[in-house]
Short mmCIF file of C-alpha atoms in Angstrom, two decimals:
data_model
loop_
_atom_site.label_atom_id
_atom_site.label_comp_id
_atom_site.label_asym_id
_atom_site.label_seq_id
_atom_site.Cartn_x
_atom_site.Cartn_y
_atom_site.Cartn_z
CA MET A 1 0.05 -0.11 0.03
CA ALA A 2 2.72 2.41 0.72
CA LEU A 3 4.50 1.49 -2.36
CA VAL A 4 1.39 2.35 -4.32
CA LYS A 5 1.18 5.79 -2.58
CA TRP A 6 4.97 6.43 -3.59
CA ASP A 7 4.17 5.67 -7.20
CA LEU A 8 1.47 7.94 -7.36
CA LEU A 9 3.42 10.74 -5.67
CA ARG A 10 6.30 10.34 -8.30
CA VAL A 11 3.71 10.48 -11.12
CA ARG A 12 2.16 13.60 -9.63
CA ARG A 13 5.65 15.20 -9.31
CA LEU A 14 6.55 14.28 -12.98
CA SER A 15 3.35 15.79 -14.31
CA VAL A 16 4.00 18.99 -12.50
CA TRP A 17 7.68 19.26 -13.77
CA LYS A 18 6.55 18.60 -17.40
CA VAL A 19 4.08 21.26 -17.07
CA PHE A 20 6.71 23.62 -15.59
CA SER A 21 9.25 22.60 -18.44
CA GLY A 22 6.53 23.08 -21.11
CA VAL A 23 5.81 26.64 -19.77
CA ILE A 24 9.48 27.52 -20.03
CA VAL A 25 9.84 26.25 -23.53
CA VAL A 26 6.73 28.29 -24.63
CA VAL A 27 8.21 31.36 -23.01
CA THR A 28 11.52 30.85 -24.70
CA MET A 29 10.02 30.32 -28.08
CA TRP A 30 7.87 33.46 -27.49
CA ILE A 31 11.04 35.56 -26.66
CA SER A 32 12.82 34.08 -29.70
CA PHE A 33 10.13 34.95 -31.88
CA GLU A 34 9.75 38.59 -30.58
CA ASN A 35 13.41 39.25 -31.20
CA SER A 36 12.98 37.95 -34.76
CA VAL A 37 10.18 40.41 -35.43
CA LEU A 38 12.08 43.28 -33.82
CA ARG A 39 15.08 42.43 -36.16
CA LEU A 40 12.81 42.65 -39.11
CA ILE A 41 11.28 45.95 -38.42
CA PRO A 42 14.33 48.06 -39.22
CA ILE A 43 13.92 46.12 -42.79
CA LEU A 44 10.24 46.92 -43.12
CA LYS A 45 10.43 50.30 -41.71
CA PRO A 46 13.59 52.36 -41.79
CA PRO A 47 14.78 53.78 -38.46
CA ARG A 48 14.29 57.34 -37.69
CA ARG A 49 17.16 59.48 -39.10
CA MET A 50 18.75 62.12 -36.68
CA VAL A 51 20.02 65.14 -38.75
CA THR A 52 21.68 67.99 -36.91
CA ILE A 53 20.56 71.11 -39.41
CA ALA A 54 22.19 73.96 -37.51
CA THR A 55 23.61 75.35 -34.22
CA VAL A 56 21.58 78.47 -33.47
CA SER A 57 23.37 81.34 -31.55
CA SER A 58 21.04 84.19 -30.60
CA THR A 59 21.68 87.81 -29.66
CA ARG A 60 19.07 87.43 -27.13
CA SER A 61 20.52 84.66 -25.04
CA ASN A 62 23.87 83.88 -23.69
CA HIS A 63 24.12 80.37 -24.85
CA SER A 64 23.71 78.43 -28.31
CA THR A 65 21.44 75.44 -28.86
CA THR A 66 21.73 72.52 -31.18
CA LYS A 67 18.77 71.81 -33.04
CA THR A 68 18.49 67.92 -33.96
CA PHE A 69 15.73 67.11 -36.44
CA VAL A 70 14.08 63.59 -36.92
CA ASN A 71 12.57 62.05 -40.04
CA VAL A 72 13.87 64.84 -42.24
CA GLN A 73 13.61 63.63 -45.85
CA SER A 74 15.99 65.89 -47.50
CA SER A 75 19.77 65.24 -47.35
CA THR A 76 20.71 68.86 -48.12
CA PHE A 77 21.12 70.04 -44.47
CA SER A 78 24.34 70.47 -43.06
CA ASN A 79 25.99 71.74 -39.64
CA ILE A 80 26.52 75.17 -39.04
CA ASN A 81 29.12 76.21 -36.14
CA SER A 82 29.79 79.78 -35.35
CA ASN A 83 31.23 81.38 -32.17
CA SER A 84 29.35 84.75 -33.44
CA THR A 85 26.84 86.14 -30.98
CA LYS A 86 24.34 86.60 -34.18
CA HIS A 87 22.07 84.24 -35.70
CA LYS A 88 23.87 81.76 -38.01
CA VAL A 89 21.52 79.35 -39.52
CA LEU A 90 21.07 77.64 -42.84
CA TYR A 91 17.32 77.42 -42.12
CA THR A 92 15.56 79.95 -39.94
CA LEU A 93 13.36 78.11 -37.44
CA ALA A 94 10.51 79.26 -35.39
CA HIS A 95 8.50 77.45 -32.69
CA ILE A 96 5.05 76.47 -32.56
CA ASN A 97 4.04 76.87 -28.84
CA LEU A 98 1.32 76.66 -26.16
CA LYS A 99 0.76 79.43 -23.84
CA THR A 100 2.93 79.21 -20.79
CA SER A 101 2.26 80.75 -17.44
CA ASN A 102 5.65 82.81 -17.49
CA SER A 103 6.32 84.89 -20.52
CA ASN A 104 10.20 84.72 -19.72
CA SER A 105 10.01 81.01 -19.40
CA ASN A 106 11.15 78.61 -22.34
CA HIS A 107 8.59 77.80 -24.83
CA THR A 108 6.26 74.93 -24.02
CA LYS A 109 6.51 72.45 -26.95
CA LEU A 110 3.48 71.34 -29.14
CA ARG A 111 2.73 68.61 -31.48
CA ILE A 112 0.39 69.78 -34.39
CA ASN A 113 -1.71 67.70 -36.63
CA CYS A 114 -0.30 68.68 -40.04
CA PRO A 115 0.50 66.91 -43.29
CA ARG A 116 3.90 65.50 -43.31
CA ASP A 117 5.05 67.33 -46.44
CA HIS A 118 4.49 70.67 -44.55
CA VAL A 119 6.32 70.10 -41.28
CA ILE A 120 9.76 68.78 -39.74
CA TYR A 121 9.24 66.81 -36.71
CA THR A 122 11.75 66.76 -33.82
CA ASP A 123 11.48 64.74 -30.56
CA GLU A 124 9.54 67.65 -28.89
CA GLU A 125 8.78 70.18 -31.41
CA THR A 126 6.95 70.77 -34.76
CA TRP A 127 8.42 73.16 -37.20
CA LEU A 128 6.20 74.51 -40.06
CA LYS A 129 7.87 74.82 -43.36
CA GLY A 130 7.56 78.05 -45.40
CA LEU A 131 6.01 77.87 -48.71
CA PRO A 132 8.65 77.15 -51.51
CA ARG A 133 10.05 80.15 -53.49
CA VAL A 134 10.96 79.43 -57.04
CA ASN A 135 14.74 79.19 -56.98
CA ASP A 136 16.79 82.05 -58.31
CA SER A 137 18.09 80.37 -61.50
CA HIS A 138 14.62 79.96 -62.51
CA ASN A 139 13.58 83.56 -61.65
CA GLN A 140 16.48 84.89 -63.60
CA ARG A 141 15.70 82.74 -66.71
CA LEU A 142 12.05 83.55 -66.49
CA LEU A 143 12.96 87.35 -66.11
CA GLU A 144 15.13 87.03 -69.07
CA ARG A 145 12.34 85.48 -71.08
CA LEU A 146 9.86 88.13 -70.01
CA THR A 147 12.19 90.74 -71.23
CA GLU A 148 13.11 89.18 -74.64
CA ALA A 149 9.56 88.70 -75.34
CA ASN A 150 8.67 92.22 -74.18
CA ILE A 151 5.68 90.73 -72.53
CA SER A 152 3.62 93.65 -70.77
CA GLY A 153 0.56 93.28 -68.39
CA THR A 154 2.27 90.81 -66.12
CA ASN A 155 1.93 91.30 -62.54
CA ALA A 156 4.94 89.55 -61.66
CA VAL A 157 7.50 91.81 -59.89
CA PHE A 158 11.27 91.13 -59.83
CA ARG A 159 13.97 92.77 -58.11
CA SER A 160 17.79 91.90 -58.20
CA VAL A 161 20.51 92.75 -55.68
CA GLY A 162 23.88 91.26 -56.76
CA ASN A 163 23.63 87.95 -57.92
CA LEU A 164 20.15 87.52 -56.41
CA THR A 165 16.84 87.88 -58.24
CA CYS A 166 13.68 87.59 -56.20
CA ARG A 167 9.99 87.43 -57.49
CA GLN A 168 7.84 89.26 -54.92
CA ARG A 169 5.05 87.21 -53.44
CA MET A 170 1.81 88.56 -54.79
CA PRO A 171 -1.45 88.37 -52.91
CA ARG A 172 -2.65 85.34 -54.89
CA ASP A 173 0.51 83.46 -53.79
CA LEU A 174 -0.36 83.50 -50.15
CA ARG A 175 -1.84 80.76 -48.63
CA LEU A 176 -3.18 79.91 -45.07
CA THR A 177 -1.16 77.40 -43.09
CA PRO A 178 -1.97 73.56 -43.61
CA CYS A 179 -2.90 73.16 -39.92
CA ASP A 180 -3.95 75.29 -36.99
CA LEU A 181 -1.44 77.11 -35.09
CA PRO A 182 -1.64 78.90 -31.56
CA VAL A 183 -2.98 82.16 -32.12
CA THR A 184 -0.38 84.82 -32.29
CA ALA A 185 -0.97 88.51 -31.85
CA LEU A 186 0.94 91.17 -33.44
CA ALA A 187 0.42 93.84 -31.18
CA SER A 188 1.30 97.52 -31.19
CA PRO A 189 -0.28 100.91 -30.85
CA PHE A 190 -1.25 102.94 -34.20
CA ARG A 191 1.45 103.74 -36.51
CA CYS A 192 4.29 101.49 -35.25
CA GLY A 193 4.97 99.62 -38.29
CA ASN A 194 2.52 96.85 -37.87
CA THR A 195 1.54 96.69 -41.45
CA TRP A 196 5.35 96.63 -42.80
CA LEU A 197 6.20 93.90 -40.35
CA ARG A 198 3.31 91.78 -41.55
CA HIS A 199 4.29 92.37 -45.13
CA LEU A 200 7.80 91.00 -44.36
CA VAL A 201 6.54 87.87 -42.71
CA GLN A 202 4.20 87.29 -45.64
CA GLN A 203 7.25 87.79 -48.21
CA ALA A 204 9.42 85.47 -46.26
CA THR A 205 7.13 82.50 -45.53
CA GLY A 206 4.37 82.81 -48.19
CA TYR A 207 1.65 82.58 -45.34
CA GLY A 208 -0.89 84.95 -44.67
CA THR A 209 -1.42 87.15 -41.68
CA SER A 210 -4.83 88.37 -40.39
CA SER A 211 -6.42 91.12 -37.95
CA ILE A 212 -8.97 91.45 -35.33
CA TYR A 213 -10.26 94.43 -37.78
CA CYS A 214 -11.37 94.45 -41.38
CA ASP A 215 -9.53 96.90 -43.30
CA GLN A 216 -10.84 96.87 -46.93
CA GLU A 217 -7.80 98.80 -48.36
CA LEU A 218 -5.31 96.22 -46.62
CA LYS A 219 -7.19 93.44 -48.10
CA THR A 220 -7.18 94.74 -51.65
CA LYS A 221 -3.42 95.62 -51.37
CA GLY A 222 -1.38 93.07 -50.34
CA PHE A 223 -3.16 91.22 -47.18
CA PRO A 224 -5.87 88.82 -48.46
CA PHE A 225 -6.65 87.35 -45.10
CA GLU A 226 -7.06 90.67 -43.49
CA CYS A 227 -10.76 90.07 -42.81
CA GLU A 228 -10.39 86.34 -41.82
CA ARG A 229 -12.21 85.46 -38.83
CA SER A 230 -13.09 81.65 -38.80
CA GLN A 231 -9.53 80.44 -39.74
CA GLN A 232 -7.23 82.97 -37.79
CA LYS A 233 -5.70 79.84 -36.48
CA LYS A 234 -4.33 79.15 -39.97
CA THR A 235 -2.44 82.69 -40.15
CA LEU A 236 0.85 83.45 -38.73
CA LEU A 237 0.05 86.61 -36.78
CA VAL A 238 -3.10 88.35 -36.02
CA LYS A 239 -2.97 92.27 -35.76
CA THR A 240 -4.14 94.05 -32.88
CA HIS A 241 -4.04 97.41 -31.25
CA GLN A 242 -5.59 96.23 -27.91
CA PRO A 243 -5.51 97.51 -25.33
CA GLU A 244 -6.97 100.47 -26.95
CA PRO A 245 -7.51 103.78 -24.90
CA SER A 246 -11.20 102.91 -24.26
CA ASP A 247 -9.99 99.58 -22.33
CA LEU A 248 -7.67 101.61 -19.89
CA ASN A 249 -10.62 102.32 -17.42
CA GLU A 250 -12.51 100.20 -15.08
CA ALA A 251 -15.03 98.88 -17.73
CA GLY A 252 -12.19 97.92 -19.83
CA LYS A 253 -10.96 95.28 -17.65
CA VAL A 254 -13.36 92.73 -18.90
CA SER A 255 -11.84 93.28 -22.30
CA MET A 256 -8.43 92.93 -21.06
CA VAL A 257 -9.12 89.51 -19.55
CA GLN A 258 -10.64 88.33 -22.69
CA LEU A 259 -7.67 89.47 -24.68
CA LYS A 260 -5.45 87.43 -22.62
CA ARG A 261 -7.54 84.38 -23.41
CA ARG A 262 -7.64 85.03 -27.00
CA PHE A 263 -4.06 84.85 -27.97
CA ALA A 264 -1.58 82.26 -26.84
CA LYS A 265 1.58 84.22 -27.61
CA ALA A 266 2.55 87.62 -28.88
CA VAL A 267 4.83 89.62 -31.12
CA TYR A 268 4.96 93.23 -29.49
CA LEU A 269 6.15 96.03 -31.94
CA ILE A 270 7.68 99.10 -29.95
CA ARG A 271 8.34 102.31 -31.49
CA ASN A 272 10.23 105.49 -30.02
CA PRO A 273 7.37 107.46 -27.96
CA TYR A 274 8.20 110.62 -29.84
CA GLU A 275 7.89 109.27 -33.19
CA PHE A 276 4.71 107.27 -32.01
CA ILE A 277 3.12 110.61 -30.99
CA VAL A 278 4.26 112.46 -33.86
CA ALA A 279 2.92 109.80 -36.43
CA ASN A 280 -0.45 109.48 -34.82
CA HIS A 281 -1.11 112.99 -36.23
CA HIS A 282 -1.88 110.89 -39.25
CA ARG A 283 -5.25 109.58 -39.69
CA PHE A 284 -4.98 107.28 -42.73
CA HIS A 285 -2.38 104.91 -44.01
CA LEU A 286 -0.58 107.14 -46.49
CA ASP A 287 -2.09 111.01 -45.60
CA ASN A 288 0.45 113.56 -45.42
CA VAL A 289 -0.01 115.85 -42.79
CA PRO A 290 1.52 119.63 -43.45
CA GLU A 291 4.20 120.61 -41.15
CA ASP A 292 2.23 123.68 -40.32
CA GLN A 293 -0.39 121.43 -38.60
CA PHE A 294 2.22 120.40 -36.02
CA LEU A 295 3.11 124.05 -35.03
CA GLY A 296 1.69 127.02 -33.37
CA GLN A 297 -2.02 127.36 -32.93
CA ALA A 298 -2.75 124.81 -35.75
CA GLY A 299 -1.24 122.19 -33.81
CA SER A 300 -2.61 122.89 -30.38
CA ARG A 301 -5.38 120.14 -30.61
CA TRP A 302 -2.79 117.73 -31.46
CA ARG A 303 -0.43 118.65 -28.53
CA ALA A 304 -3.44 118.37 -26.32
CA LYS A 305 -3.48 114.71 -27.09
CA HIS A 306 0.03 114.06 -26.05
CA PRO A 307 -0.51 113.07 -22.41
CA SER A 308 -3.43 110.39 -23.78
CA LEU A 309 -1.23 109.02 -26.27
CA LEU A 310 1.69 108.62 -24.09
CA LYS A 311 -0.79 106.94 -21.38
CA TRP A 312 -1.82 104.49 -24.05
CA TRP A 313 2.01 103.80 -25.09
CA GLN A 314 2.76 103.04 -21.54
CA ALA A 315 -0.55 100.82 -21.12
CA MET A 316 0.45 98.69 -24.16
CA ASN A 317 3.96 98.05 -22.66
CA GLN A 318 2.54 97.22 -19.23
CA PHE A 319 -0.02 94.67 -20.66
CA TRP A 320 1.98 93.07 -23.28
CA LEU A 321 5.42 93.03 -21.41
CA HIS A 322 4.20 92.37 -17.80
CA ASP A 323 0.46 91.42 -17.73
CA PHE A 324 0.16 89.00 -20.70
CA SER A 325 0.83 85.31 -19.73
CA GLY A 326 2.02 83.94 -22.84
CA PRO A 327 5.56 83.98 -24.67
CA VAL A 328 6.42 87.55 -26.04
CA PHE A 329 8.80 88.37 -28.61
CA PRO A 330 9.44 92.34 -28.59
CA VAL A 331 10.52 94.09 -31.71
CA VAL A 332 11.93 97.48 -31.43
CA TYR A 333 11.02 99.43 -34.50
CA SER A 334 14.43 101.29 -35.02
CA ASN A 335 16.09 97.85 -34.90
CA LEU A 336 13.74 96.40 -37.50
CA LEU A 337 14.43 99.25 -39.69
CA HIS A 338 18.29 99.11 -39.38
CA LYS A 339 18.81 95.51 -39.07
CA THR A 340 15.76 94.07 -40.94
CA GLU A 341 17.23 90.72 -41.57
CA THR A 342 18.34 89.96 -38.20
CA GLU A 343 15.25 90.81 -36.58
CA LEU A 344 12.94 89.05 -39.10
CA ARG A 345 14.99 85.96 -38.72
CA GLY A 346 14.59 86.10 -34.94
CA LEU A 347 10.77 86.55 -35.36
CA LEU A 348 10.54 83.81 -37.60
CA GLU A 349 12.39 81.70 -35.05
CA PHE A 350 9.86 82.59 -32.35
CA LEU A 351 6.88 81.59 -34.88
CA ARG A 352 8.72 78.35 -35.70
CA VAL A 353 8.54 78.74 -39.21
CA ASN A 354 11.23 76.95 -41.43
CA VAL A 355 12.51 79.27 -44.30
CA SER A 356 15.85 79.55 -46.13
CA LYS A 357 18.27 82.27 -46.10
CA THR A 358 17.33 83.25 -49.56
CA ASP A 359 13.80 83.79 -48.32
CA ILE A 360 14.81 86.18 -45.64
CA ARG A 361 16.87 88.02 -48.14
CA CYS A 362 14.02 88.28 -50.77
CA ALA A 363 11.75 89.37 -48.16
CA VAL A 364 13.92 92.16 -47.42
CA ILE A 365 14.60 93.03 -51.00
CA ASN A 366 10.69 93.05 -51.61
CA GLY A 367 10.11 94.80 -48.50
CA GLU A 368 8.74 98.02 -49.63
CA GLY A 369 5.15 96.96 -49.59
CA ASN A 370 2.02 99.22 -50.60
CA PHE A 371 1.89 101.27 -47.40
CA HIS A 372 5.18 102.91 -46.81
CA ARG A 373 4.92 106.60 -46.03
CA GLN A 374 8.04 108.56 -47.02
CA PRO A 375 9.93 110.01 -44.24
CA ARG A 376 9.17 113.53 -43.36
CA LYS A 377 11.85 116.41 -43.86
CA TRP A 378 11.21 119.05 -41.50
CA THR A 379 11.99 122.47 -42.68
CA GLN A 380 11.07 124.86 -39.71
CA ILE A 381 12.67 122.60 -36.87
CA ARG A 382 15.66 120.79 -36.37
CA SER A 383 14.31 117.87 -34.12
CA ILE A 384 11.03 116.55 -33.25
CA LEU A 385 11.79 117.21 -29.73
CA GLN A 386 10.86 120.90 -30.35
CA LEU A 387 7.35 119.74 -30.74
CA PHE A 388 7.09 118.76 -27.00
CA ASP A 389 6.95 121.06 -24.13
CA VAL A 390 9.58 120.28 -21.21
CA PRO A 391 7.41 118.63 -18.97
CA MET A 392 6.33 116.31 -21.64
CA GLN A 393 9.89 115.49 -22.68
CA GLN A 394 10.59 114.62 -18.98
CA ASN A 395 7.49 112.19 -18.71
CA ILE A 396 8.45 110.66 -22.11
CA ASN A 397 12.15 110.27 -21.26
CA SER A 398 11.25 108.66 -17.98
CA SER A 399 8.81 106.02 -19.54
CA PHE A 400 11.62 105.23 -22.30
CA LEU A 401 14.34 104.78 -19.70
CA GLU A 402 12.15 102.46 -17.77
CA LEU A 403 11.12 100.32 -20.78
CA LYS A 404 14.68 100.28 -22.03
CA ARG A 405 16.08 98.69 -18.71
CA HIS A 406 13.18 96.09 -18.86
CA LEU A 407 13.96 95.21 -22.42
CA LYS A 408 17.69 94.72 -21.61
CA GLU A 409 17.09 92.71 -18.48
CA LYS A 410 14.42 90.43 -19.62
CA TYR A 411 15.04 90.01 -23.33
CA ASN A 412 18.70 91.23 -23.65
CA ILE A 413 17.63 94.04 -26.25
CA ASP A 414 19.68 97.07 -26.73
CA TRP A 415 17.71 100.06 -27.57
CA HIS A 416 19.05 103.61 -28.24
CA MET A 417 16.60 106.52 -28.76
CA GLU A 418 17.68 108.27 -32.01
#
């Protein structure tokens, strides 16, 4: 009887051991199969290729960053190394960001749902490609053919500087972006170069800009998406002059809150306060106010507006550089005027739009636009400072120095009043 029990126990032990051995064999076979499949994946689907396009050194930071791109189809990119403090990039790059709680913090990264042929993906960011521009040699051949054939009536505009021939992007060439972007404000008071900056961005990228207003003159002369409302997320910039003077009272606080919610980020255009106040004697885009209207009794009504205009200038600075919670890229008008390529390159980096160096140069070459007011030549005064009384000059100078310090400390921007 004891022997029978011992045999039964041995049988049970052998059965358990066989089951355990079978499990080990199955697991081993599964691991081998999985490894075989993983080895086949690189054959079926090529691995992601890491390509370092450029080292970007910025005048607004004390360090350089290397951008590494993934799944880049083109093999024409190359590394660029420079110890210069200025931007040295093969392709100008600009971020697509979400709103952040601190405007001085680094950008929050965002993936967007966009057709693959319109973007370059990185590990954490998405870079929107600018619309391709016809290459220079093709431009030159086309220009020669038009000249030889003596073709008239064409709307194509070609401008040449040195060996570079650029065709101006006409309104019919501009497009909405292929995917929604964070709504970015282009903010400034009146007469600060807002329209010109929009023109430069459109020429460089091929994508349109919009506005919270609807100026029919702008719409028909270079800004086809001026009155666009439903698809503003598909434009690079949305023009605004808010907060406007009417928003600076208690009733306007609601508008200020709505304004913060409306935009995820902002480009803020700043102009010399003296020039800003003088320019606001003009009421329309290209009107020309006689010099006499600034002087004597004829200019008394305009001079009475000096305090309110300065207050608006100060309020705009406070809102966009202090109160607005999203990322802000300040652009000083005088810097844009004298260092157009550098400032435009930095702006497009902020917008995370990928364009070539040629696109930047062509945008500057075709930067005149349809709304450039010719500089005034004063004949009765030596400086516009003579248009302001001493107390007003003191207030303006104090506000200017305060803003200058802030721009230097927070954004590393140098600004000298001309």
